[in-house]
mmCIF file of C-alpha atoms and ligand atoms in Angstrom:
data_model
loop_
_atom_site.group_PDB
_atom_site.id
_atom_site.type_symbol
_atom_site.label_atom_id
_atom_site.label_comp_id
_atom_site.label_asym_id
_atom_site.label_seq_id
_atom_site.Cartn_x
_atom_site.Cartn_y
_atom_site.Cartn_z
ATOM 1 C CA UNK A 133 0.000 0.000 0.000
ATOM 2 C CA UNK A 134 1.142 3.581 -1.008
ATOM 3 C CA UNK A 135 2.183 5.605 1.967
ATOM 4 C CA UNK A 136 1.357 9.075 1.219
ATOM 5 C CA UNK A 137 4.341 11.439 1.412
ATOM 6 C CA UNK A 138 4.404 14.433 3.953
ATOM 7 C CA UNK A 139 8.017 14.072 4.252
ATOM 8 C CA UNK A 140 10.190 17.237 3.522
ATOM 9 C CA UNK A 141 11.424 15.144 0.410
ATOM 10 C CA UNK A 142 10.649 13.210 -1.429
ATOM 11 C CA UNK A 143 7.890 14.735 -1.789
ATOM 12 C CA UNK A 144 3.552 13.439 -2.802
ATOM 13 C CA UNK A 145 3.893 12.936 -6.705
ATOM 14 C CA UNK A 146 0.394 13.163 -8.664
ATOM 15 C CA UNK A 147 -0.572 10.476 -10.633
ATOM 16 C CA UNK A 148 -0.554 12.454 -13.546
ATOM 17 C CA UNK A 149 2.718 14.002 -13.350
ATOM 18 C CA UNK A 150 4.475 9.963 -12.550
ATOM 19 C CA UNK A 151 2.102 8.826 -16.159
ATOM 20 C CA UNK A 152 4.542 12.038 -18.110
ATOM 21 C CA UNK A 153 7.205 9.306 -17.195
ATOM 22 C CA UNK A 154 6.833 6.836 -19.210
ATOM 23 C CA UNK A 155 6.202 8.887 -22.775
ATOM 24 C CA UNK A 156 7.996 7.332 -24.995
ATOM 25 C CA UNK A 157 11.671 7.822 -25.186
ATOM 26 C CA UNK A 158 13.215 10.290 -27.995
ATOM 27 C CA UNK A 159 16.997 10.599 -28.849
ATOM 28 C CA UNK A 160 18.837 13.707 -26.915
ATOM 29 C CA UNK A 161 20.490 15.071 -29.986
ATOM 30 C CA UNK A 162 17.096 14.880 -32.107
ATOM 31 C CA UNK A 163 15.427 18.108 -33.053
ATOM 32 C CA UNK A 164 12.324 16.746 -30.636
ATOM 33 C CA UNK A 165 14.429 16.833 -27.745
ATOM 34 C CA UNK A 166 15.616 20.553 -28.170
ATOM 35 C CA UNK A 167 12.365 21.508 -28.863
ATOM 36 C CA UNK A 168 11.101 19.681 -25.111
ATOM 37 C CA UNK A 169 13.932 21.498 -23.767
ATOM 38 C CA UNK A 170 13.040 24.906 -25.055
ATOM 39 C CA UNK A 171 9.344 24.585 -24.103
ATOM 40 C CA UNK A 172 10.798 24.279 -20.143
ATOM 41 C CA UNK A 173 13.118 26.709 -20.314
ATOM 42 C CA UNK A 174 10.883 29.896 -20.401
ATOM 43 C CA UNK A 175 8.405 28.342 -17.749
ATOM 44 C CA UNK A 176 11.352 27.341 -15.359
ATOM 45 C CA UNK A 177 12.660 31.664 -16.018
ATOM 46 C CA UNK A 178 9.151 32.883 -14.436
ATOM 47 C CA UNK A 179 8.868 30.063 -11.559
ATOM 48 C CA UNK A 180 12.538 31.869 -10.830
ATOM 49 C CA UNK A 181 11.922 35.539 -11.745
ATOM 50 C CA UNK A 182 14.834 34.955 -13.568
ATOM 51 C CA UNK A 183 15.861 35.550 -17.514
ATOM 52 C CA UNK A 184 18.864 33.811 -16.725
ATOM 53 C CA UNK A 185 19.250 30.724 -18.168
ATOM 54 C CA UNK A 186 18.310 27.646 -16.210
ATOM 55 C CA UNK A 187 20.226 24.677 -16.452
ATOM 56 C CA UNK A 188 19.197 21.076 -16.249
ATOM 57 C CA UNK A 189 21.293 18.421 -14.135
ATOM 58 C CA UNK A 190 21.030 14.941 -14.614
ATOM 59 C CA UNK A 191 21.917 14.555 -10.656
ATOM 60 C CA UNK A 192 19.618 15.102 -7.099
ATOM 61 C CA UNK A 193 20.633 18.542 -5.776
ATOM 62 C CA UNK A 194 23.833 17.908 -4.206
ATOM 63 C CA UNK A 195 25.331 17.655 -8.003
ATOM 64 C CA UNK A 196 24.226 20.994 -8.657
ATOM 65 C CA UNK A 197 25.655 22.274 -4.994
ATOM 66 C CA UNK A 198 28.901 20.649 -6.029
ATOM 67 C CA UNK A 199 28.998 22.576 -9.714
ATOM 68 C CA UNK A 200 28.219 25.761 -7.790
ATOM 69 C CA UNK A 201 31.440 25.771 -6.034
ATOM 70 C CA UNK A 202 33.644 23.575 -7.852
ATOM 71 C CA UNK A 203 33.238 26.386 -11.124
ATOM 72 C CA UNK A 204 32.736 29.772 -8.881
ATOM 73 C CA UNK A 205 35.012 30.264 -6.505
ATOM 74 C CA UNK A 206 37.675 32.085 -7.804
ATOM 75 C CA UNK A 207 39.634 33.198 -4.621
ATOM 76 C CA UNK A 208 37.971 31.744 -1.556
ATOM 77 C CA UNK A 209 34.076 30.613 -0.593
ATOM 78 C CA UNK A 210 32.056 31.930 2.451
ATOM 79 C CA UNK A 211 30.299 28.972 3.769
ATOM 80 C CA UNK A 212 27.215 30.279 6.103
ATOM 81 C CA UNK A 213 26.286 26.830 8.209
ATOM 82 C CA UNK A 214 23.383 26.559 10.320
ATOM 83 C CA UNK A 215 21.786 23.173 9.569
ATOM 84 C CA UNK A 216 22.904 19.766 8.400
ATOM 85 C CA UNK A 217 22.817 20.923 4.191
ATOM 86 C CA UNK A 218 24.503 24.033 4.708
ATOM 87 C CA UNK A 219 27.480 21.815 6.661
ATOM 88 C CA UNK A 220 27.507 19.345 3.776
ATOM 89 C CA UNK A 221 27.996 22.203 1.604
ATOM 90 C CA UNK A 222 31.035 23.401 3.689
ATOM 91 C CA UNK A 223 32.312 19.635 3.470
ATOM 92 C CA UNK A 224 31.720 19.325 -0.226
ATOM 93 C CA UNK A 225 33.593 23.049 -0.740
ATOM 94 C CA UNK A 226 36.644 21.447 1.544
ATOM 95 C CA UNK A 227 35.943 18.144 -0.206
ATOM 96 C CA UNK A 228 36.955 19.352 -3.835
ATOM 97 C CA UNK A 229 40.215 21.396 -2.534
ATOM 98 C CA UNK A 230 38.265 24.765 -2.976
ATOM 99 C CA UNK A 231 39.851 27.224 -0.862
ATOM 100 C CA UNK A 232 36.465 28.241 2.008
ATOM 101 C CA UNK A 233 36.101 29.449 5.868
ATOM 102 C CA UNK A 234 32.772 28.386 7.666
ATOM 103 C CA UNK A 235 30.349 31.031 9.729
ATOM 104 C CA UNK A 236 28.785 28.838 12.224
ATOM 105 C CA UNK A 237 25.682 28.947 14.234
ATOM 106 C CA UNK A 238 23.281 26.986 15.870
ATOM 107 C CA UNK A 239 20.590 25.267 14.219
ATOM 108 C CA UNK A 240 17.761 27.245 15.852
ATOM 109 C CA UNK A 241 19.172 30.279 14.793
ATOM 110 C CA UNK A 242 18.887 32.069 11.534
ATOM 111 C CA UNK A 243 21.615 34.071 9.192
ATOM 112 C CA UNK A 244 21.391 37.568 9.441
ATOM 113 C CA UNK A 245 22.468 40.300 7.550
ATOM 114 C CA UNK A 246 24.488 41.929 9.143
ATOM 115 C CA UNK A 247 26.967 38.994 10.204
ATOM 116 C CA UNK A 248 26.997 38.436 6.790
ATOM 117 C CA UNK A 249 28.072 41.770 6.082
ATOM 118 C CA UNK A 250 30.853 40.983 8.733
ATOM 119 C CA UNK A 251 32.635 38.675 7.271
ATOM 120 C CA UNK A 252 32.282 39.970 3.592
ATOM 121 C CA UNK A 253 34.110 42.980 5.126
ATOM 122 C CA UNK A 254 37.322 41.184 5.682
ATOM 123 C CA UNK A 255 37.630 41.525 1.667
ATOM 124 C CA UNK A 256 38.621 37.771 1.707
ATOM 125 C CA UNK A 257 35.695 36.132 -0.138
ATOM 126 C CA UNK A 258 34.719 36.140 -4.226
ATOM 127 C CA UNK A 259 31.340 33.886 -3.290
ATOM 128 C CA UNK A 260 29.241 33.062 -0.375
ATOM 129 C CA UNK A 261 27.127 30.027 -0.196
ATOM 130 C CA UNK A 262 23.590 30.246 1.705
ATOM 131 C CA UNK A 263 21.047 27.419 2.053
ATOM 132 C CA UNK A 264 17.989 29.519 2.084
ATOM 133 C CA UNK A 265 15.055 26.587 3.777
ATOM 134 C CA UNK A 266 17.172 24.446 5.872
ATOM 135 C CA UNK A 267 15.170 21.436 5.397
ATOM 136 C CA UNK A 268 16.824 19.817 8.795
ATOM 137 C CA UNK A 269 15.711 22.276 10.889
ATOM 138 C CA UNK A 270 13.064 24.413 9.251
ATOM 139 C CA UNK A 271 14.565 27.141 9.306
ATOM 140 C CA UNK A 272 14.266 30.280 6.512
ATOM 141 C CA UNK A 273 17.148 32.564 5.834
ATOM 142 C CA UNK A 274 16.339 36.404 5.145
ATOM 143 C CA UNK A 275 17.314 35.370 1.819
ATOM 144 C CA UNK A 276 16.326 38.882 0.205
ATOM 145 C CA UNK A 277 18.185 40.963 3.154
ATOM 146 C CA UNK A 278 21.125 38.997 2.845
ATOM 147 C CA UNK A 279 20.927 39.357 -0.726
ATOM 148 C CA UNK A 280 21.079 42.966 -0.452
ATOM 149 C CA UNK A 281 24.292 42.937 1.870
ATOM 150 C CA UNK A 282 25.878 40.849 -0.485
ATOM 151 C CA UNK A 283 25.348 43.314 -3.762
ATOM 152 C CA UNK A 284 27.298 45.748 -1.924
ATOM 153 C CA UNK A 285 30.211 43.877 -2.527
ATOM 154 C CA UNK A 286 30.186 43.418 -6.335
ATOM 155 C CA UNK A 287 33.123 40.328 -6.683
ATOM 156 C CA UNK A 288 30.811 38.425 -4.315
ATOM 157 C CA UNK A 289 28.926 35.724 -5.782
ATOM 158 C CA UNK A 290 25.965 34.745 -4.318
ATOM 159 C CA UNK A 291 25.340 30.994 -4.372
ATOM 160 C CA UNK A 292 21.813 29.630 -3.020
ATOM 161 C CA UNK A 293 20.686 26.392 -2.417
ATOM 162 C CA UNK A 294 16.948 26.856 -2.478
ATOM 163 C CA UNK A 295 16.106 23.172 -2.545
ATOM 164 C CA UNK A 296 13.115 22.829 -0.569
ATOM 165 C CA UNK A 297 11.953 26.469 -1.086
ATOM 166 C CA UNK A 298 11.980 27.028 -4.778
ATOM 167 C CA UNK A 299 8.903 26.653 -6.393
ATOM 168 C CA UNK A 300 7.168 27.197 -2.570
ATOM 169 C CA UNK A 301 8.521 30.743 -1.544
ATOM 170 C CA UNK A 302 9.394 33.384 -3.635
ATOM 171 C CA UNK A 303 12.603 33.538 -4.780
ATOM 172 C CA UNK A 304 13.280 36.644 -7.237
ATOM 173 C CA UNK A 305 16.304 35.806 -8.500
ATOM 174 C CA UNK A 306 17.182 38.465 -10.939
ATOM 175 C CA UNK A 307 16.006 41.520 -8.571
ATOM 176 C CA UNK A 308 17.862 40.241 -5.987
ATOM 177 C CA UNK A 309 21.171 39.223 -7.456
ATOM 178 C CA UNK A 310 21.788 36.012 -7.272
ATOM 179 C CA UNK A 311 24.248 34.504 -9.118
ATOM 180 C CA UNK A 312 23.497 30.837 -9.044
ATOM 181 C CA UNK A 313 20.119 29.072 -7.384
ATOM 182 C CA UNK A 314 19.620 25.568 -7.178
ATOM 183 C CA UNK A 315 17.277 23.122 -6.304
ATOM 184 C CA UNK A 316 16.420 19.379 -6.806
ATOM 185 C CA UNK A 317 12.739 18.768 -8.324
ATOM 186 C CA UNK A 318 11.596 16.239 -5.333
ATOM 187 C CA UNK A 319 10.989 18.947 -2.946
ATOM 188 C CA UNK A 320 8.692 21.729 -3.735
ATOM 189 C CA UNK A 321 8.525 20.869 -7.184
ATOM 190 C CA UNK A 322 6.565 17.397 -6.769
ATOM 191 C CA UNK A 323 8.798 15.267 -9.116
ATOM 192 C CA UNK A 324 10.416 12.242 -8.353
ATOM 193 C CA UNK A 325 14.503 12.645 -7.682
ATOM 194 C CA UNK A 326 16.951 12.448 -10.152
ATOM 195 C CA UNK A 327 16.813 16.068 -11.954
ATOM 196 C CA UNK A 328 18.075 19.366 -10.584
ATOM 197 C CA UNK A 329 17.616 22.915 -11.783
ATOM 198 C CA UNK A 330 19.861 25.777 -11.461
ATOM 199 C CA UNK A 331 19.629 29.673 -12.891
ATOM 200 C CA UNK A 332 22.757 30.483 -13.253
ATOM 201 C CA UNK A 333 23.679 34.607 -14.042
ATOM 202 C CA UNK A 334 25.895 35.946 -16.986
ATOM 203 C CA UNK A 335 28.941 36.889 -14.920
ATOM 204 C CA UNK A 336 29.070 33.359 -13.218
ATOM 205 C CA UNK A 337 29.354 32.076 -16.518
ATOM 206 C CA UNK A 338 32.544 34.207 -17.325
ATOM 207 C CA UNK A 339 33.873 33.286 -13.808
ATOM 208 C CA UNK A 340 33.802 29.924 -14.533
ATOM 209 C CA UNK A 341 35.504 30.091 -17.802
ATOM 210 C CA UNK A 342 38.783 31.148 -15.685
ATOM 211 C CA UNK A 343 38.118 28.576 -12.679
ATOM 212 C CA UNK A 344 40.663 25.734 -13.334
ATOM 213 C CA UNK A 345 38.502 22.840 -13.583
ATOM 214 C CA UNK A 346 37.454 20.790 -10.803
ATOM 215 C CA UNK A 347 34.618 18.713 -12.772
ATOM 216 C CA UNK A 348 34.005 17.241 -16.008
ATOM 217 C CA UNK A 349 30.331 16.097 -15.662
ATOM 218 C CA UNK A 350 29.654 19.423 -13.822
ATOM 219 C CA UNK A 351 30.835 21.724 -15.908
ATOM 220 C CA UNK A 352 29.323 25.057 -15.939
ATOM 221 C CA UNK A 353 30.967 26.427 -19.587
ATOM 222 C CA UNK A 354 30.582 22.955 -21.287
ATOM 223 C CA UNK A 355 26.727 22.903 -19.807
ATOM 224 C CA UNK A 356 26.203 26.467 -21.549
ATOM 225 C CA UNK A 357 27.820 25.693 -24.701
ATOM 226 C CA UNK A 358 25.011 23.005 -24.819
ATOM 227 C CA UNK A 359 22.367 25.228 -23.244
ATOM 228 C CA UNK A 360 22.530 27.489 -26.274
ATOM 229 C CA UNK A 361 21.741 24.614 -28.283
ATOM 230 C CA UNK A 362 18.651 23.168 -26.826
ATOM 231 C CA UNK A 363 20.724 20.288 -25.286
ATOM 232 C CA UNK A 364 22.652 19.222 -22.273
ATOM 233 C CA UNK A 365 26.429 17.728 -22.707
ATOM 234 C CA UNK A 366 25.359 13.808 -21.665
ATOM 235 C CA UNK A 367 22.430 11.941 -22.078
ATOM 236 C CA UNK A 368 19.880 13.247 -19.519
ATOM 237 C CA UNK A 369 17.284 11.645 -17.618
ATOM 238 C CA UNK A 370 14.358 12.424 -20.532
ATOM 239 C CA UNK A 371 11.302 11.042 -18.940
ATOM 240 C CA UNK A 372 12.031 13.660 -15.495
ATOM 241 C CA UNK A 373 11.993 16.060 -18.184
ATOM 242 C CA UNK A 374 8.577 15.403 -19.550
ATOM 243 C CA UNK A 375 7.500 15.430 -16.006
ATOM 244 C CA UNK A 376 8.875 18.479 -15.492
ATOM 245 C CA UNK A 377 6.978 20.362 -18.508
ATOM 246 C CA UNK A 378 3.876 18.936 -17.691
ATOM 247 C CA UNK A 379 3.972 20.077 -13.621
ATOM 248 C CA UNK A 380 5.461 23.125 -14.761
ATOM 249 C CA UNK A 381 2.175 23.868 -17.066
ATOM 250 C CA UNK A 382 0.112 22.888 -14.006
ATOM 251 C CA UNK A 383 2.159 25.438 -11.721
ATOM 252 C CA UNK A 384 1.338 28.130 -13.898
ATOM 253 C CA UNK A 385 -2.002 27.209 -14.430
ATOM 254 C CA UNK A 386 -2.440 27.590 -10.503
ATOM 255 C CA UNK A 387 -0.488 30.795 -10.580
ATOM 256 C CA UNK A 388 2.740 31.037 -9.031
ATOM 257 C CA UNK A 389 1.428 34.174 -6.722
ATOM 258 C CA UNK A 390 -1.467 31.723 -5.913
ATOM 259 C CA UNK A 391 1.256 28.760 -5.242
ATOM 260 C CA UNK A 392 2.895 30.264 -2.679
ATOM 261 C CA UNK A 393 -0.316 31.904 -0.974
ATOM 262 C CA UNK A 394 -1.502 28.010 -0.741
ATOM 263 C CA UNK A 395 2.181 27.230 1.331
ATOM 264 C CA UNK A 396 1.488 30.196 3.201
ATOM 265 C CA UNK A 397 -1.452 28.972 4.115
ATOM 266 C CA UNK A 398 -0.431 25.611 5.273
ATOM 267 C CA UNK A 399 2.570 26.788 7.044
ATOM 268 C CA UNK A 400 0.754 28.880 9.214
ATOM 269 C CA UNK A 401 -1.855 26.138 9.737
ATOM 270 C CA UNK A 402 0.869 23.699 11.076
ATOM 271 C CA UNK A 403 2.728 26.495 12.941
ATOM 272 C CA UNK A 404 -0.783 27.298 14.680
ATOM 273 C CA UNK A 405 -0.733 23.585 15.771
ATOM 274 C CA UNK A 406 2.171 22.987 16.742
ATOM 275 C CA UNK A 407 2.409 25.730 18.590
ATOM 276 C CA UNK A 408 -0.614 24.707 20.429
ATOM 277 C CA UNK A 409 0.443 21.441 21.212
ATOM 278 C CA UNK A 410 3.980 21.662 21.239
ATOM 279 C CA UNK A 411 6.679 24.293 20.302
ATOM 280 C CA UNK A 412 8.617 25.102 16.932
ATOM 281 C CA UNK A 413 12.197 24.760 16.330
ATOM 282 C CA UNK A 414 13.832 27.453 15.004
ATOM 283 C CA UNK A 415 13.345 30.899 16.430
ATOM 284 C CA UNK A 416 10.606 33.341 15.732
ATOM 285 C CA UNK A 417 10.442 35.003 12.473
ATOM 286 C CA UNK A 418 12.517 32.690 10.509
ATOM 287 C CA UNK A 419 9.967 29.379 10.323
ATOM 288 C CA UNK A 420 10.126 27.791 6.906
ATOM 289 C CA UNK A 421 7.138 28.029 4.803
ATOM 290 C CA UNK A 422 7.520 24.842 3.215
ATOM 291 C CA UNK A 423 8.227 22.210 6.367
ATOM 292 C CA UNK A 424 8.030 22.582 9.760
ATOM 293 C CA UNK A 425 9.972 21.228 12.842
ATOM 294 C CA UNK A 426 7.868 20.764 15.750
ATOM 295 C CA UNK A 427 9.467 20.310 19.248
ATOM 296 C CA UNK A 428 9.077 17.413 21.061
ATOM 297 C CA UNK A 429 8.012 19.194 24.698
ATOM 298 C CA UNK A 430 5.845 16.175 25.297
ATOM 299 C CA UNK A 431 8.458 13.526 25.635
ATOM 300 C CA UNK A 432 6.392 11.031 23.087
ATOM 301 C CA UNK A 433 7.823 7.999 21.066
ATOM 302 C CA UNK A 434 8.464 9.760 17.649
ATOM 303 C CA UNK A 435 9.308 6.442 16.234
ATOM 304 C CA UNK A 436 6.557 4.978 17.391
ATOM 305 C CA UNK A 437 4.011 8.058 16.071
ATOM 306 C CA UNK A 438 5.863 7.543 13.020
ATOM 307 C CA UNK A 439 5.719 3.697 12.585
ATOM 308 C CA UNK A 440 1.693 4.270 13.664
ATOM 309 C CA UNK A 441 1.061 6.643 11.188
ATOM 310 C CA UNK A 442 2.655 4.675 8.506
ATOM 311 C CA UNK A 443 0.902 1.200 9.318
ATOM 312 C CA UNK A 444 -2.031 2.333 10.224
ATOM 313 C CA UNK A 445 -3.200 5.197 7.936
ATOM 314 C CA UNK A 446 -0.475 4.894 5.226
ATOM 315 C CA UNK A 447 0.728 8.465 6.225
ATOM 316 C CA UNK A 448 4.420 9.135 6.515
ATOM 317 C CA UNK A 449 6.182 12.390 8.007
ATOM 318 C CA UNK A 450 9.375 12.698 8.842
ATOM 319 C CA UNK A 451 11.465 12.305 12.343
ATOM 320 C CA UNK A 452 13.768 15.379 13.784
ATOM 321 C CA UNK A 453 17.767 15.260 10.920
ATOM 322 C CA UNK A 454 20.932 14.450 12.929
ATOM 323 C CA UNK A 455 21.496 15.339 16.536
ATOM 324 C CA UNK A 456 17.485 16.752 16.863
ATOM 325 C CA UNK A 457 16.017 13.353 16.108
ATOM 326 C CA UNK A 458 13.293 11.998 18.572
ATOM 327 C CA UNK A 459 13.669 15.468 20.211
ATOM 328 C CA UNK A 460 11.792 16.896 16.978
ATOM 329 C CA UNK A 461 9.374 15.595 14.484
ATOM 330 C CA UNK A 462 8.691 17.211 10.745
ATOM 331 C CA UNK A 463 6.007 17.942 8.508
ATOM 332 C CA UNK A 464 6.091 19.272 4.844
ATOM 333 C CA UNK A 465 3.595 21.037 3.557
ATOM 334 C CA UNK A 466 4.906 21.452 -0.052
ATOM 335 C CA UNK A 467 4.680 20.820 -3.239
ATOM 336 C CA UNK A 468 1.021 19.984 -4.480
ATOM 337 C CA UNK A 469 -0.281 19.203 -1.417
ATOM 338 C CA UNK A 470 -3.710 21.196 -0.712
ATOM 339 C CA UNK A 471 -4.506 22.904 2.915
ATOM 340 C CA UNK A 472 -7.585 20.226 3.597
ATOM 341 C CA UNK A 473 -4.727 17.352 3.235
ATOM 342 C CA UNK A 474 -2.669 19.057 5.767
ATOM 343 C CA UNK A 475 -5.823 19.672 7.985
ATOM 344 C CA UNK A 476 -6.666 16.000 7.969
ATOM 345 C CA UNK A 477 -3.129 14.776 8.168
ATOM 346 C CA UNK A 478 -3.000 16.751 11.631
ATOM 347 C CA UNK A 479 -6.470 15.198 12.959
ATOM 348 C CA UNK A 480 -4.809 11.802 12.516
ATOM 349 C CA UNK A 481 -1.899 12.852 14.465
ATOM 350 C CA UNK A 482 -3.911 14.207 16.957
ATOM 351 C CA UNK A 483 -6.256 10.715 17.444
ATOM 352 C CA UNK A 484 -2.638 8.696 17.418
ATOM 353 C CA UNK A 485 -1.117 10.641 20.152
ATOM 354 C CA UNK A 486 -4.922 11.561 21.956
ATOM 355 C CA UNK A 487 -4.169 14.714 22.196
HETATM 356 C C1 LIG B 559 17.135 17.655 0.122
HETATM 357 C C2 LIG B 559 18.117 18.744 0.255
HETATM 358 C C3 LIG B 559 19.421 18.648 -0.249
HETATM 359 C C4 LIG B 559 19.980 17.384 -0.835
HETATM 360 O O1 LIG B 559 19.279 17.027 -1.920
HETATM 361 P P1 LIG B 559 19.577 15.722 -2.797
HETATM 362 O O2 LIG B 559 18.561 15.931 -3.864
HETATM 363 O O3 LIG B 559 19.311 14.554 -1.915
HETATM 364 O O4 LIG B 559 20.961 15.780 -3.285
HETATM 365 C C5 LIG B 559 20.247 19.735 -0.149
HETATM 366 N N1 LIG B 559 19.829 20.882 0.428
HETATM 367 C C6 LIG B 559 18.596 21.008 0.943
HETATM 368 C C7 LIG B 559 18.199 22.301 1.575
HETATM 369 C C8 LIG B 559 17.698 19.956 0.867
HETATM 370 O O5 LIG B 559 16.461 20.105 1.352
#
């Protein structure tokens, strides 16, 4: 039996959008192919305010992470950690010899502008990375405000992994600067994983075309060069791709304004509850508007809420990431899921636990 997915990814994929799956396969250097390619291309430029171009990788989100810094980091990378996905992006700067410092706080605690503004001061950094949901903790960056520290120091590049925001918050990539913004389609986007999507601005391109190589498959220059043609360098994963065009028609169709609204909505109906019955995470003002991390004041078995949930009703949700597991619990609410799904999910909860 299907467990229904209100995990903070993978996310609940539509019937409709898993059918796009299996069209029929066409050959990646076919005129077909650049034509699918060029039909997502504009759609993927308004879901990211953006008339950048927006690649495609064949990879989950981490690939794109690691293209971000292996190609645009010039001199030395910022790393702002406060979560488990901003930490692996430290490790996977370190990893691939690119020279990086890490600003560390704790989980519960957001980025703010200013500290940002801090350490860009010391004139040692070319790029900054910034995970803007922190989908371990629930936790949203002032992605805009620390956007807006970061243009005042134009050799900064500002590199975003929006993974489980894009698509579910507004991200306005062109007004705010941002050089490169990534995220995997199995969050917000409702897509199965595999495929990752990244708008990538004009001067990081010409950065990258100076940044001694670090990766082949990852590329940035070789990836444009293809770009411009409709194509991608390797094979990609084609079916994701007709998935992708058709759940980016129905995204539209909803209204992107609309889209978020409906995750605005949600969040704020899960904050209101968990609040009630328990306590959020992270601290006020910066709770994510895609997931939320509810604190386990009430000493019950997570686990065993978990397991319930799962063999009982066929729900699933997801327990605390890393060192806050047991001692927190999380909920999306992203993606296509609709506010009476979310309202029903949290009666069940409420029967397991009798609360
Ligand atoms: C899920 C997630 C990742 C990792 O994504 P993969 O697709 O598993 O590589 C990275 N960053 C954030 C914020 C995420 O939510």
């Amino acid at each position: 039996m299907h467990k229904r997915l209100f995990t903070p990814g993978p996310t609940q994929v539509r019937p409709e959008i898993l059918k796009e799956l299996a069209t029929p396969q066409i050959h990646h250097r076919a005129p077909e192919f650049a034509e699918l390619y060029a039909d997502i291309q504009p759609k993927l430029q308004t879901v990211l305010s953006t008339n950048n171009a927006v690649l495609l990788f064949t990879s989950s989100s981490t690939g794109a992470m690691e293209a971000a810094v292996t190609n645009l980091v010039a001199k030395r990378c910022l790393n702002l950690v406060n979560g488990a996905f901003s930490k692996r992006w430290h490790q996977m700067t370190m990893g691939n010899g690119v020279p990086c410092d890490t600003f560390e706080l704790p989980w519960d605690i957001a980025v703010k502008p200013e500290m940002v503004d801090e350490r860009l001061a010391t004139g040692k950094y070319d790029a900054v990375t910034l995970v803007y949901n922190e989908t371990s903790t629930g936790l949203m960056n002032p992605l805009k405000a620390i956007a807006d520290v970061v243009a005042q120091y134009p050799d900064v590049f500002l590199l975003v992994d929006a993974v489980s925001g894009m698509a579910g918050a507004p991200i306005e990539t062109d007004a705010w600067g941002i050089d490169f913004v990534l995220a995997g389609v199995q969050k917000a986007f409702a897509l199965p994983a595999g495929l990752a999507v990244s708008a990538v601005s004009e001067r990081a391109f010409e950065r990258a075309k100076n940044v001694p190589p670090r990766s082949f498959y990852f590329s940035l220059p070789l990836m444009l060069k293809s770009h411009l043609k409709n194509q991608t360098p390797s094979t990609p994963s084609i079916p994701h791709m007709y998935a992708l065009n058709a759940q980016l028609n129905d995204m539209l169709a909803e209204g992107m304004e609309r889209r978020f609204a409906r995750h605005a909505k949600m969040a704020s109906i899960v904050q209101v509850w968990g609040k009630k019955h328990f306590d959020i995470f992270p601290e006020d003002g910066y709770w994510s508007q895609t997931l939320t991390t509810i604190v386990n004041t009430k000493g019950i078995d997570v686990p065993g809420m978990i397991k319930t949930l799962a063999d009982q009703y066929n729900l699933r949700i997801s327990n605390g990431y890393g060192d806050i597991k047991n001692k927190t619990f999380r909920i999306a609410h992203m993606g296509d899921t609709q506010v009476d799904e979310i309202e029903g999910l949290l009666k069940v909860i409420e029967s397991v636990l009798g609360i």
